[in-house]
Short mmCIF file of C-alpha atoms and ligand atoms in Angstrom, two decimals:
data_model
loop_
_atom_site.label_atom_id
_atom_site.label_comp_id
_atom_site.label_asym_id
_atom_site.label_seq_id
_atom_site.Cartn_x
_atom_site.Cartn_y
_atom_site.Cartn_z
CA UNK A 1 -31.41 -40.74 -51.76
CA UNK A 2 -31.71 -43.54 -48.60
CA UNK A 3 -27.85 -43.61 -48.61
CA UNK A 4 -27.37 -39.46 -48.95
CA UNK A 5 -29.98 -39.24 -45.91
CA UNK A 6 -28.22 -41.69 -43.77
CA UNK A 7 -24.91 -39.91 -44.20
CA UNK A 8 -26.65 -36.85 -42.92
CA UNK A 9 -28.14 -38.43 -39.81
CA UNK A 10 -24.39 -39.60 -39.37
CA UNK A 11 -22.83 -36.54 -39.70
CA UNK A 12 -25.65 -35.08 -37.07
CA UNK A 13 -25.16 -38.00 -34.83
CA UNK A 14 -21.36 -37.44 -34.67
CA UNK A 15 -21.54 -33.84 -33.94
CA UNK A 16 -24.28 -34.00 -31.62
CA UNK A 17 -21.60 -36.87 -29.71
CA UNK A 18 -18.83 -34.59 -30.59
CA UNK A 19 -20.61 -31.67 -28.41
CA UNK A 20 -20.59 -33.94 -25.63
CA UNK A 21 -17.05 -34.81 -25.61
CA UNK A 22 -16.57 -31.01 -25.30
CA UNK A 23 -18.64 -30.61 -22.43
CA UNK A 24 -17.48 -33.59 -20.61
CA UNK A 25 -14.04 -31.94 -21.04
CA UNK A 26 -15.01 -28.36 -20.00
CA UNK A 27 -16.76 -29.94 -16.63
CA UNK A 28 -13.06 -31.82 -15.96
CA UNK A 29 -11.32 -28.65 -16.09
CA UNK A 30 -13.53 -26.72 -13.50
CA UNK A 31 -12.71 -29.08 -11.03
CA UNK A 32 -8.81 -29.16 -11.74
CA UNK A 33 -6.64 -31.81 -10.00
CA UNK A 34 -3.75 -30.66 -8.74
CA UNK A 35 -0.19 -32.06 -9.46
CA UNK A 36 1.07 -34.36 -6.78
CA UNK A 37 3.69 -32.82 -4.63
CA UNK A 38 7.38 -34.69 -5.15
CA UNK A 39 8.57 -37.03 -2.68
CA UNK A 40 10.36 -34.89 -0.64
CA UNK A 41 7.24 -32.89 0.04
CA UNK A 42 4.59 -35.26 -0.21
CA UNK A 43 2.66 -35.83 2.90
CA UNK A 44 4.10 -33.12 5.23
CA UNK A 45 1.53 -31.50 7.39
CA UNK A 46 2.30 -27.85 9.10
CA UNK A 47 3.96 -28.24 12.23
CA UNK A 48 2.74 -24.51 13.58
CA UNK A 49 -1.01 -24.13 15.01
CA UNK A 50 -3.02 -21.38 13.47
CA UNK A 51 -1.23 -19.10 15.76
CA UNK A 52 1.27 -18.77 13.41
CA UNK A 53 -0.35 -17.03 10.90
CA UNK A 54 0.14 -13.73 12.97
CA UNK A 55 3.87 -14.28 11.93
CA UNK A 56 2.48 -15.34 8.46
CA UNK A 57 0.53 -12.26 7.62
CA UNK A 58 4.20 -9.93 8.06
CA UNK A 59 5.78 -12.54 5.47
CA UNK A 60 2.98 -12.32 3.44
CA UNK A 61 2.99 -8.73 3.35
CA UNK A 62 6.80 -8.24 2.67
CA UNK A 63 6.95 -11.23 -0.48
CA UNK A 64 3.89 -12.03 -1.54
CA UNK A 65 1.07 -9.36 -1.95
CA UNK A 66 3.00 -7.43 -4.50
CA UNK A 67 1.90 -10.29 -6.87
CA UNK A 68 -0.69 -11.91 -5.27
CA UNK A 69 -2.54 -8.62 -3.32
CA UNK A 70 -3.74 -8.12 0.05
CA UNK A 71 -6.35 -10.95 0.24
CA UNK A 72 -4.52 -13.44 -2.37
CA UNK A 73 -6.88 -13.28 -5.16
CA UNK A 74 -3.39 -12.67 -7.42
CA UNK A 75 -4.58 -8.91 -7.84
CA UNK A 76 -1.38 -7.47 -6.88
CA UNK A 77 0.00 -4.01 -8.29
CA UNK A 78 2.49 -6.47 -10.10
CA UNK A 79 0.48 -8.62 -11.58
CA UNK A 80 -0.86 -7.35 -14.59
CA UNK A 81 2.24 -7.42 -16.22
CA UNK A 82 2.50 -10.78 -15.32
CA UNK A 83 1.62 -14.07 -18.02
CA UNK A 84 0.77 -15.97 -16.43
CA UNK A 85 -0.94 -14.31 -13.79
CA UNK A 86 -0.38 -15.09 -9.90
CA UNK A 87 -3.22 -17.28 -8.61
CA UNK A 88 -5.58 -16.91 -6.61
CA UNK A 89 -4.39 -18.47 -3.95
CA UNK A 90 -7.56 -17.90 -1.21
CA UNK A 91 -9.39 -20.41 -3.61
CA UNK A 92 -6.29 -22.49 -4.29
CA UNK A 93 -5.99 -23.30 -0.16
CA UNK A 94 -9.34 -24.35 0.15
CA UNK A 95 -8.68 -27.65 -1.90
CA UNK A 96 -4.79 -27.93 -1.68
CA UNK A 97 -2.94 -29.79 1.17
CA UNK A 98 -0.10 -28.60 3.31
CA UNK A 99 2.46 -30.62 1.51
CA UNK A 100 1.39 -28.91 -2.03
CA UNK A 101 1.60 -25.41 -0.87
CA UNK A 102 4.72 -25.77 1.20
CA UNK A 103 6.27 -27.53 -1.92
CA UNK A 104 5.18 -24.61 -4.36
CA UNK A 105 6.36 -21.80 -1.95
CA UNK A 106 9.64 -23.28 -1.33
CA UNK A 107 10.38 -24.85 -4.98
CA UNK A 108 8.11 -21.84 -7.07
CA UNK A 109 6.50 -23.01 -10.38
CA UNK A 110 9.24 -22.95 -13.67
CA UNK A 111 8.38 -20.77 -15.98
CA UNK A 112 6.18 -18.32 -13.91
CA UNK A 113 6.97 -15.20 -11.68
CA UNK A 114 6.60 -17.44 -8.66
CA UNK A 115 10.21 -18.25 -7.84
CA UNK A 116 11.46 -20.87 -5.30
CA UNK A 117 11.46 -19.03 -1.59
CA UNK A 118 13.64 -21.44 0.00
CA UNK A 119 16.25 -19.63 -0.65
CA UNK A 120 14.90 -16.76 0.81
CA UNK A 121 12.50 -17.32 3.57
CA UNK A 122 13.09 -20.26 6.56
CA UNK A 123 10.90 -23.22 6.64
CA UNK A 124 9.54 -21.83 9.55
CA UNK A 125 8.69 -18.83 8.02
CA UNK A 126 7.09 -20.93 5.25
CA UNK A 127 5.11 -22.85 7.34
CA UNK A 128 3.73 -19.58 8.99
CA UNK A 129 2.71 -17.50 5.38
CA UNK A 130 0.86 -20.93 5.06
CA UNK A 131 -1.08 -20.65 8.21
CA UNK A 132 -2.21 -17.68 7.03
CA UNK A 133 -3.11 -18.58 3.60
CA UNK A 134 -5.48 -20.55 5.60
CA UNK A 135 -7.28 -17.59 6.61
CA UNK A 136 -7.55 -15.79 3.51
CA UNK A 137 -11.27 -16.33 1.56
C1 HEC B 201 6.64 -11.78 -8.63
C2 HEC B 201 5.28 -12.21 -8.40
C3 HEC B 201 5.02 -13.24 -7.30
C4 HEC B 201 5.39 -13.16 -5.98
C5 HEC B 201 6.17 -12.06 -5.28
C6 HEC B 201 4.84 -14.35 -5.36
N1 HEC B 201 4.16 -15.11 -6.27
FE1 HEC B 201 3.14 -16.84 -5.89
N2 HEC B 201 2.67 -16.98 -7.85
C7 HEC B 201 2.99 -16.06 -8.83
C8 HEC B 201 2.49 -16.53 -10.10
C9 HEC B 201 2.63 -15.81 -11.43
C10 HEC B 201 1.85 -17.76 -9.84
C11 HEC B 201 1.13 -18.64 -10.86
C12 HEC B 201 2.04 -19.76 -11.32
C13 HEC B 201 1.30 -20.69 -12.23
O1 HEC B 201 0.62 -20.22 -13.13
O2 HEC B 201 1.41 -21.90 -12.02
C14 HEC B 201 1.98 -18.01 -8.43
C15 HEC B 201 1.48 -19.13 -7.79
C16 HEC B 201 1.51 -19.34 -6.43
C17 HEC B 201 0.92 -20.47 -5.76
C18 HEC B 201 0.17 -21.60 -6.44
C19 HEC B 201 1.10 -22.58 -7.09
C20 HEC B 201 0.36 -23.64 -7.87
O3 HEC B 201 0.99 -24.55 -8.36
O4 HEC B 201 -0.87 -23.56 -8.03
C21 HEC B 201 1.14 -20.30 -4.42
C22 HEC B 201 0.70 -21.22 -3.29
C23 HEC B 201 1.88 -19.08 -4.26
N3 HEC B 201 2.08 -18.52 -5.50
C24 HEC B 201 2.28 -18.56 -3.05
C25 HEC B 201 3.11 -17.45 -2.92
C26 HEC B 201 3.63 -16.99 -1.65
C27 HEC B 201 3.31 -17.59 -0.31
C28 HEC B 201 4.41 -15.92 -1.92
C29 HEC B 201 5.24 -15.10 -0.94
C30 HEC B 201 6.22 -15.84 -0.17
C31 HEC B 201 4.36 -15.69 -3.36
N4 HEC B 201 3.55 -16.64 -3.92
C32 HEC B 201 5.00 -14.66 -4.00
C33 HEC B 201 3.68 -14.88 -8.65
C34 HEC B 201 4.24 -14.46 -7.47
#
């Protein structure tokens, strides 16, 4: 009987302990760390002022709010049929550096609807969408 109730209180013990793992894991991934950008990208800071993202807002309008909608919550008329889903990239630019967006916008993310823009847009242009990511909330 001693031994059968022990196992018990183990079995409680290592699910109560268990439970906390699970939080402690679920409290990690609301405050996600973002990969670090390559070195090619890694410390660049935009060259433009905030002026730019006048400029920004027309190249944000012609390649980007299809997917990612007017304010960049990723509520575009596109992106339902999208898996994954755009981001919501007014939250994403309050905790990501210049070098991480201007490396996702030029290189896109594999796998996803977000392709590489290099190809398409001008750094400068790049730099300018960014400048106006900064205004978006
Ligand atoms: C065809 C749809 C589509 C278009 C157009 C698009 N995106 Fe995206 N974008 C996505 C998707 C989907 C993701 C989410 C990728 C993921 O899950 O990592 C994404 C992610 C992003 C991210 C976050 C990347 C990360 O690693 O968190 C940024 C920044 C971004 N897009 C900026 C832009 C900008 C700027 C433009 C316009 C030049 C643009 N996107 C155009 C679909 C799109």
């Amino acid at each position: 009987m001693r031994v059968y109730l022990l196992s018990v209180v183990l079995v409680v013990l290592s699910l109560v302990l268990g439970a906390c793992g699970g939080g402690g894991g679920a409290q990690s991934a609301a405050t996600p760390t973002l990969p670090a950008p390559p070195a090619a990208y890694a410390g660049k800071t935009n060259p433009l002022g905030p002026d730019a993202a006048e400029a920004g807002k027309q190249v944000f309008t012609t390649y980007c709010v299809s997917c990612h909608g007017e304010q960049g919550h990723g509520d575009g008329p596109a992106a339902a049929s999208l898996d994954p889903k755009p981001k919501n990239i007014a939250e994403l630019q309050k905790v990501a550096g210049d070098d991480f967006l201007f490396w996702r916008i030029s290189e896109g993310v594999e796998g996803t609807a977000m392709v590489a823009w290099k190809t398409t847009l001008k750094e400068e242009e790049i730099w300018q969408v960014i400048a106006y990511l900064r205004t978006l909330k």
